[in-house]
Amino acid sequence: MILELQWEALLSRAGCRITEPRRVVMRVLEQAQRPLTPQEILERGKLLHPNLGLVTVYRTLELFESLDLVCLVHREGGCHGYLLSAPGHRHVLMCDSCGRAVEFPGQDDLAQLIDRVQQHTGYAVGDHLLQLFGLCPECQEASGSSVP
Amino acid sequence: MILELQWEALLSRAGCRITEPRRVVMRVLEQAQRPLTPQEILERGKLLHPNLGLVTVYRTLELFESLDLVCLVHREGGCHGYLLSAPGHRHVLMCDSCGRAVEFPGQDDLAQLIDRVQQHTGYAVGDHLLQLFGLCPECQEASGSSVP
DNA sequence: ATTACTGCAAACGTTTTGCAATTAC
DNA sequence: GTAATTGCAAAACGTTTGCAGTAAT
């Protein structure tokens, strides 16, 4: 609820309009809780708003990303998806099995590592990209009982 | 030199042939020392081997990646490139200004962080993707003297 | 001589652009 | 009423596939 108000206020403040397609994309991302490709967002969005267009999905994601409402998740394979993101929490932990993703802070631990790397390499580290992959609690149970 | 012998031996052992296009792609990556897109590799490679084809670049990169000779570097923007990689060292530190990239190990520091995240979330973390971005020593000097 | 490899052309999927109609403000 | 936004069609882009010719072993 709080989130719903927040993003609408953010858009308004940025001089953007609250439209049905934007509401639909936001609702799809809220319900998914895992990274979705623009195609996937379109498919799910069409169920709520049948004449939603793919171009609008792309433009909405671009807008949401510029407002930090959404973040891009990378995989080794190169495929990537968009995930709803609480601002400030920039690291993603994603389940390899069901795709569910959660975010975690972890600034402090990383600061240590970054310090060490800076000393060893002479680089001045600014930004970083950290994403973890594994099994969520539900999928651990599932694989534990069905595939022992 | 040692690297040169190493990759040729690796290919032979895998039942692959040492061909001119593959030598060219390897030389281009060696000389670049920063992530290059397939297009960029083609352009530079054509200078050494004019009738090099883009398809061959893709297939060569696919092969090199499967042998861990090369790794894929992601950027927030979504663009990505291929970087020559010493096997085992899986983390990339790339200069925002000149693009030069180095690799660093950092397994221990990360293990601590991963432990903490596992306890907090209940996820069983397997793989991870960590990439740092900043300024290399040369670009720090350059920006320090020209743009104070 | 055998068979992996190359390069072209063409297919393919994803992302971007131009524009007239629509809709939020 | 005004201006941002939408959705379509089409263009642009990056990547993959099929296949006949070439080259490494």
Coordinates of C-alpha atoms (C1' of nucleotides) in Angstrom, one line a residue:
Chain A
M1 CA 0.0 0.0 0.0
I2 CA 2.7 2.4 1.1
L3 CA 4.7 1.3 -2.0
E4 CA 1.7 2.0 -4.2
L5 CA 1.4 5.6 -3.0
Q6 CA 5.1 6.1 -3.2
W7 CA 5.6 5.3 -6.9
E8 CA 2.6 7.4 -7.9
A9 CA 3.8 10.3 -5.9
L10 CA 7.3 9.9 -7.4
L11 CA 5.9 9.9 -10.9
S12 CA 3.8 13.0 -10.3
R13 CA 6.7 14.8 -8.7
A14 CA 8.7 14.1 -11.8
G15 CA 6.0 15.6 -14.0
C16 CA 4.9 12.2 -15.3
R17 CA 1.3 11.0 -15.6
I18 CA -0.3 8.1 -13.8
T19 CA -1.7 5.9 -16.6
E20 CA -3.3 2.6 -16.8
P21 CA -0.4 0.9 -18.6
R22 CA 2.0 2.1 -15.9
R23 CA -0.3 0.9 -13.2
V24 CA -0.4 -2.5 -14.9
V25 CA 3.4 -2.8 -15.3
M26 CA 3.8 -1.9 -11.6
R27 CA 1.2 -4.4 -10.5
V28 CA 2.7 -7.2 -12.6
L29 CA 6.1 -6.6 -11.1
E30 CA 4.7 -6.4 -7.6
Q31 CA 2.9 -9.8 -8.1
A32 CA 5.9 -11.5 -9.7
Q33 CA 8.6 -10.8 -7.1
R34 CA 11.1 -12.1 -9.5
P35 CA 13.0 -10.6 -12.5
L36 CA 10.8 -10.5 -15.6
T37 CA 11.7 -9.8 -19.2
P38 CA 9.8 -7.1 -21.1
Q39 CA 8.0 -10.0 -23.0
E40 CA 6.9 -11.7 -19.8
I41 CA 5.7 -8.4 -18.4
L42 CA 3.7 -7.9 -21.6
E43 CA 2.1 -11.3 -21.4
R44 CA 1.0 -10.9 -17.8
G45 CA 0.0 -7.3 -18.4
K46 CA -2.3 -8.2 -21.2
L47 CA -4.4 -10.2 -18.8
L48 CA -5.1 -7.0 -16.9
H49 CA -5.2 -4.6 -19.8
P50 CA -5.6 -6.5 -23.1
N51 CA -4.4 -3.8 -25.5
L52 CA -1.1 -3.1 -23.7
G53 CA 1.7 -2.8 -26.2
L54 CA 5.3 -4.0 -26.0
V55 CA 6.7 -0.6 -26.8
T56 CA 4.9 0.9 -23.8
V57 CA 6.4 -1.8 -21.6
Y58 CA 9.8 -0.8 -22.7
R59 CA 9.2 2.9 -22.2
T60 CA 7.6 2.3 -18.8
L61 CA 10.6 0.2 -17.7
E62 CA 13.0 2.9 -18.9
L63 CA 11.1 5.5 -16.9
F64 CA 10.8 3.3 -13.8
E65 CA 14.5 2.5 -14.0
S66 CA 15.4 6.2 -14.2
L67 CA 13.4 6.7 -11.0
D68 CA 15.1 3.7 -9.3
L69 CA 11.7 1.9 -8.9
V70 CA 13.1 -1.0 -10.8
C71 CA 16.5 -2.6 -11.3
L72 CA 18.0 -4.8 -14.0
V73 CA 19.2 -8.3 -13.0
H74 CA 22.0 -9.9 -15.0
R75 CA 22.7 -13.6 -15.4
E76 CA 25.9 -15.3 -16.6
G77 CA 24.1 -16.4 -19.6
G78 CA 23.4 -12.9 -20.7
C79 CA 19.7 -12.9 -20.2
H80 CA 18.3 -10.3 -17.9
G81 CA 15.1 -9.1 -16.4
Y82 CA 13.5 -6.3 -14.5
L83 CA 12.9 -6.5 -10.8
L84 CA 10.9 -4.2 -8.5
S85 CA 13.5 -2.6 -6.2
A86 CA 13.3 -0.8 -2.9
P87 CA 15.6 2.2 -3.3
G88 CA 18.9 1.9 -1.6
H89 CA 18.9 -1.9 -1.6
R90 CA 21.0 -2.7 -4.6
H91 CA 21.9 -6.3 -4.3
V92 CA 19.9 -9.1 -5.6
L93 CA 19.7 -12.7 -4.4
M94 CA 17.8 -14.9 -6.8
C95 CA 16.6 -18.5 -6.7
D96 CA 18.0 -20.6 -9.5
S97 CA 15.0 -22.9 -9.4
C98 CA 11.9 -20.7 -9.0
G99 CA 13.4 -17.4 -9.9
R100 CA 12.1 -15.6 -6.8
A101 CA 14.4 -12.8 -5.8
V102 CA 15.0 -10.8 -2.7
E103 CA 17.2 -7.9 -2.1
F104 CA 19.8 -7.4 0.7
P105 CA 21.9 -4.4 1.7
G106 CA 25.4 -5.7 2.6
Q107 CA 27.3 -2.5 2.3
D108 CA 29.7 -3.0 5.2
D109 CA 31.0 -6.4 4.2
L110 CA 31.6 -5.2 0.8
A111 CA 33.4 -2.0 1.9
Q112 CA 36.1 -4.2 3.4
L113 CA 36.6 -6.2 0.2
I114 CA 36.6 -3.0 -1.8
D115 CA 39.2 -1.4 0.4
R116 CA 41.5 -4.4 0.0
V117 CA 41.0 -4.4 -3.8
Q118 CA 41.7 -0.7 -4.0
Q119 CA 45.0 -1.1 -2.1
H120 CA 46.1 -4.1 -4.2
T121 CA 45.2 -2.6 -7.6
G122 CA 45.4 1.2 -7.2
Y123 CA 42.0 1.5 -8.8
A124 CA 39.5 4.0 -7.1
V125 CA 36.4 1.8 -6.9
G126 CA 33.1 3.6 -7.4
D127 CA 30.2 1.5 -8.4
H128 CA 29.7 -2.2 -8.0
L129 CA 27.5 -5.0 -9.3
L130 CA 26.9 -7.8 -6.9
Q131 CA 24.3 -10.5 -7.4
L132 CA 23.9 -13.9 -5.7
F133 CA 22.3 -17.0 -7.0
G134 CA 21.1 -20.1 -5.1
L135 CA 18.1 -21.9 -3.8
C136 CA 15.3 -20.2 -1.8
P137 CA 14.0 -22.0 1.4
E138 CA 11.0 -23.4 -0.4
C139 CA 13.0 -24.9 -3.3
Q140 CA 15.6 -26.4 -0.9
E141 CA 12.7 -28.3 0.9
A142 CA 11.2 -29.3 -2.4
S143 CA 14.5 -30.6 -3.8
G144 CA 15.4 -32.2 -0.4
S145 CA 12.2 -34.4 -0.4
S146 CA 11.7 -35.2 -4.1
V147 CA 15.4 -35.3 -5.3
P148 CA 17.4 -36.6 -2.3
Chain B
M1 CA 54.1 -16.3 -24.2
I2 CA 53.1 -18.9 -21.6
L3 CA 49.5 -17.9 -22.1
E4 CA 49.9 -18.3 -25.9
L5 CA 51.0 -21.9 -25.5
Q6 CA 48.4 -22.6 -22.9
W7 CA 45.3 -21.7 -24.9
E8 CA 46.6 -23.6 -28.0
A9 CA 47.3 -26.6 -25.9
L10 CA 43.8 -26.3 -24.3
L11 CA 42.2 -26.2 -27.7
S12 CA 44.2 -29.2 -29.1
R13 CA 43.4 -31.2 -26.0
A14 CA 39.7 -30.4 -26.5
G15 CA 39.9 -31.8 -30.1
C16 CA 39.7 -28.3 -31.6
R17 CA 41.9 -26.9 -34.3
I18 CA 44.2 -23.9 -34.1
T19 CA 43.1 -21.6 -36.9
E20 CA 44.0 -18.2 -38.1
P21 CA 40.6 -16.6 -37.0
R22 CA 41.0 -18.0 -33.5
R23 CA 44.6 -16.8 -33.3
V24 CA 43.3 -13.3 -34.4
V25 CA 40.5 -13.2 -31.8
M26 CA 42.9 -14.2 -29.1
R27 CA 45.5 -11.6 -30.1
V28 CA 42.9 -8.9 -30.2
L29 CA 41.7 -9.8 -26.7
E30 CA 45.3 -9.9 -25.4
Q31 CA 46.1 -6.5 -26.8
A32 CA 42.8 -4.9 -25.6
Q33 CA 42.9 -5.9 -21.9
R34 CA 39.4 -4.5 -21.6
P35 CA 36.0 -6.0 -22.4
L36 CA 35.2 -5.9 -26.1
T37 CA 31.9 -6.6 -27.9
P38 CA 31.9 -9.0 -30.8
Q39 CA 31.6 -6.1 -33.1
E40 CA 34.7 -4.4 -31.7
I41 CA 36.6 -7.7 -31.9
L42 CA 35.6 -8.0 -35.6
E43 CA 36.8 -4.5 -36.4
R44 CA 40.1 -5.0 -34.7
G45 CA 40.5 -8.5 -36.1
K46 CA 39.9 -7.4 -39.7
L47 CA 43.1 -5.3 -39.4
L48 CA 45.0 -8.5 -38.9
H49 CA 42.9 -10.8 -41.0
P50 CA 40.7 -8.8 -43.5
N51 CA 38.2 -11.5 -44.4
L52 CA 37.4 -12.4 -40.8
G53 CA 33.6 -12.8 -40.4
L54 CA 31.3 -11.8 -37.5
V55 CA 29.8 -15.2 -37.2
T56 CA 33.3 -16.7 -36.7
V57 CA 33.9 -14.2 -33.9
Y58 CA 30.7 -15.3 -32.2
R59 CA 31.5 -18.9 -32.5
T60 CA 35.1 -18.4 -31.4
L61 CA 33.9 -16.5 -28.3
E62 CA 31.4 -19.3 -27.5
L63 CA 34.2 -21.8 -27.7
F64 CA 36.7 -19.7 -25.6
E65 CA 34.0 -19.2 -23.0
S66 CA 33.3 -22.9 -22.7
L67 CA 37.0 -23.4 -22.1
D68 CA 37.1 -20.5 -19.5
L69 CA 39.6 -18.6 -21.6
V70 CA 37.3 -15.7 -21.8
C71 CA 34.6 -14.2 -19.5
L72 CA 31.5 -12.1 -20.1
V73 CA 31.4 -8.7 -18.3
H74 CA 28.1 -7.1 -17.6
R75 CA 27.3 -3.4 -17.2
E76 CA 24.3 -1.8 -15.6
G77 CA 23.3 -0.4 -19.0
G78 CA 22.9 -3.9 -20.3
C79 CA 25.8 -3.8 -22.7
H80 CA 28.4 -6.4 -22.2
G81 CA 31.7 -7.5 -23.6
Y82 CA 34.2 -10.3 -23.6
L83 CA 37.4 -10.2 -21.5
L84 CA 40.4 -12.5 -21.6
S85 CA 40.3 -14.3 -18.2
A86 CA 42.9 -16.2 -16.2
P87 CA 41.0 -19.3 -15.0
G88 CA 39.9 -19.2 -11.4
H89 CA 39.9 -15.5 -11.1
R90 CA 36.3 -14.7 -11.7
H91 CA 35.8 -11.1 -10.5
V92 CA 36.4 -8.1 -12.8
L93 CA 37.4 -4.6 -11.9
M94 CA 36.9 -2.2 -14.8
C95 CA 37.9 1.4 -15.3
D96 CA 34.9 3.6 -16.1
S97 CA 37.1 6.0 -18.1
C98 CA 39.4 3.9 -20.3
G99 CA 37.7 0.5 -19.9
R100 CA 40.8 -1.3 -18.9
A101 CA 39.9 -4.3 -16.7
V102 CA 41.8 -6.4 -14.2
E103 CA 40.7 -9.4 -12.3
F104 CA 41.0 -10.1 -8.6
P105 CA 40.2 -13.2 -6.5
G106 CA 38.5 -12.1 -3.2
Q107 CA 36.9 -15.4 -2.3
D108 CA 37.5 -15.1 1.4
D109 CA 35.9 -11.7 1.9
L110 CA 32.9 -12.7 0.0
A111 CA 32.5 -16.0 1.9
Q112 CA 31.8 -13.9 5.0
L113 CA 29.2 -11.8 3.3
I114 CA 27.6 -14.8 1.7
D115 CA 27.4 -16.6 5.1
R116 CA 25.6 -13.6 6.6
V117 CA 23.2 -13.4 3.7
Q118 CA 22.4 -17.1 4.0
Q119 CA 21.6 -16.8 7.7
H120 CA 19.4 -13.8 7.1
T121 CA 17.5 -15.0 4.1
G122 CA 17.5 -18.8 4.4
Y123 CA 18.7 -19.1 0.8
A124 CA 21.5 -21.5 0.0
V125 CA 23.8 -19.4 -2.1
G126 CA 25.6 -21.1 -4.9
D127 CA 26.9 -18.9 -7.6
H128 CA 27.6 -15.1 -7.5
L129 CA 28.3 -12.3 -9.9
L130 CA 30.6 -9.5 -8.6
Q131 CA 32.0 -6.8 -10.7
L132 CA 33.6 -3.5 -9.5
F133 CA 33.8 -0.3 -11.5
G134 CA 36.0 2.8 -10.9
L135 CA 39.1 4.6 -12.1
C136 CA 42.4 2.9 -12.9
P137 CA 45.6 4.6 -11.6
E138 CA 46.4 6.2 -15.0
C139 CA 42.9 7.7 -15.4
Q140 CA 43.0 9.0 -11.8
E141 CA 46.2 10.9 -12.6
A142 CA 44.8 12.2 -15.9
S143 CA 41.6 13.4 -14.3
G144 CA 43.6 14.8 -11.3
S145 CA 45.8 17.0 -13.5
S146 CA 43.5 18.0 -16.4
V147 CA 40.1 18.2 -14.7
P148 CA 40.9 19.3 -11.1
Chain C
dA1 C1' 41.4 -38.0 -46.7
dT2 C1' 38.8 -36.7 -43.2
dT3 C1' 36.3 -33.6 -40.7
dA4 C1' 36.4 -29.3 -38.2
dC5 C1' 36.0 -24.8 -39.4
dT6 C1' 34.9 -20.6 -42.1
dG7 C1' 32.1 -17.1 -44.2
dC8 C1' 28.2 -15.8 -46.6
dA9 C1' 23.2 -15.1 -46.8
dA10 C1' 19.2 -15.3 -44.6
dA11 C1' 16.3 -16.1 -40.4
dC12 C1' 15.3 -14.7 -36.0
dG13 C1' 14.3 -12.2 -31.6
dT14 C1' 14.8 -8.0 -29.2
dT15 C1' 14.9 -3.1 -28.8
dT16 C1' 14.2 1.5 -30.9
dT17 C1' 12.0 5.1 -33.8
dG18 C1' 8.2 7.9 -36.3
dC19 C1' 3.7 9.2 -36.1
dA20 C1' -1.4 9.8 -35.6
dA21 C1' -4.8 8.9 -32.1
dT22 C1' -5.7 8.9 -27.3
dT23 C1' -5.9 10.3 -22.5
dA24 C1' -4.4 12.5 -18.0
dC25 C1' -4.0 16.7 -16.2
Chain D
dG1 C1' -7.3 22.7 -24.1
dT2 C1' -2.7 21.3 -23.8
dA3 C1' 0.9 18.2 -23.7
dA4 C1' 2.3 13.7 -22.3
dT5 C1' 1.4 9.1 -23.4
dT6 C1' -0.1 5.2 -26.1
dG7 C1' 0.0 1.6 -29.8
dC8 C1' 0.8 0.4 -34.3
dA9 C1' 4.0 -0.4 -38.2
dA10 C1' 8.4 -0.4 -39.6
dA11 C1' 13.3 0.2 -39.0
dA12 C1' 17.5 -1.0 -36.6
dC13 C1' 20.2 -3.9 -34.1
dG14 C1' 22.5 -8.1 -32.2
dT15 C1' 22.6 -12.9 -32.5
dT16 C1' 21.8 -17.5 -34.5
dT17 C1' 21.3 -21.0 -38.2
dG18 C1' 21.9 -23.6 -42.8
dC19 C1' 25.0 -24.7 -46.0
dA20 C1' 28.7 -25.0 -49.6
dG21 C1' 33.5 -24.1 -49.8
dT22 C1' 38.1 -24.2 -47.3
dA23 C1' 41.7 -25.5 -44.5
dA24 C1' 43.9 -28.1 -40.3
dT25 C1' 45.0 -32.5 -38.8

